[in-house]
Amino acid sequence: MRKPVLCFDFDNTITRGDLLDLLIEKYSPDDRWRAWEAAWSRGELSTRDCLRMQVESMQVSREELFAHLDTVRIDPAFARIVDWASSLSVDVIIVSDSFQPIIERVLRANAIEGVPVHANSLAFSAGRLVPAFPFSDPAFPRSANSKVRHLAPYREHTKIFAGDGRSDLDAALASDVVFAKDALAKELEARAVAFRRFDTLDPMLAYLGDSGATPQP
């Protein structure tokens, strides 16, 4: 096997459940976010526009949001995967349609350090959230952050990807080994693309422990 790179979605992959959806529901002042979500599901809104409207409508200060994020716990297998990768100088990256400050705060709260995060941008202004999408690409409309672009530097690696949603499809199709669940698993099944099912990240940890996934010195 070529040297692997481990690529992870964040919400409902590293976290237990879709953290961003939970935050939108918790801090939205009304139910407009549900209508936007439904329009996105019908293909009437792009992922970027849906996320932008949902996040802009949230009413929460930076301090309140971060205090909540400090209570979020992630899949404990992720820390063990990071330790495995560190011991073998294997890169681990997170590619997500969530937002950089949210992900980095949760990782810090769970004592995860040194994992690069490629996500959307988020600023705070007078108790409101200001999203931005520096990695949006019209060629990949399924995600607001073109995840497949972040895998491009790893052409000479075996790309091992874990994800759960429609926004993960392009990255999954560009990877060599895929762990999938929920909507991503359905999309891959419909395309007859091979993948490994997961609920927690323990199956990925077990796979990495096999000799076939260990890079040669």
PDB file of C-alpha atoms in Angstrom, residues 147-156 159:
ATOM      1  CA  LYS A 147     -13.903  18.731  -0.110  1.00  0.00           C
ATOM      2  CA  VAL A 148     -12.372  17.019  -3.107  1.00  0.00           C
ATOM      3  CA  ARG A 149     -10.052  20.006  -3.629  1.00  0.00           C
ATOM      4  CA  HIS A 150      -8.448  19.359  -0.251  1.00  0.00           C
ATOM      5  CA  LEU A 151      -7.649  15.787  -1.267  1.00  0.00           C
ATOM      6  CA  ALA A 152      -5.883  16.876  -4.460  1.00  0.00           C
ATOM      7  CA  PRO A 153      -2.401  17.302  -2.848  1.00  0.00           C
ATOM      8  CA  TYR A 154      -2.501  13.604  -1.873  1.00  0.00           C
ATOM      9  CA  ARG A 155      -2.511  12.100  -5.376  1.00  0.00           C
ATOM     10  CA  GLU A 156       0.386   9.781  -4.510  1.00  0.00           C
ATOM     11  CA  LYS A 159      -6.791   8.144   0.441  1.00  0.00           C
TER      12      LYS A 159
END
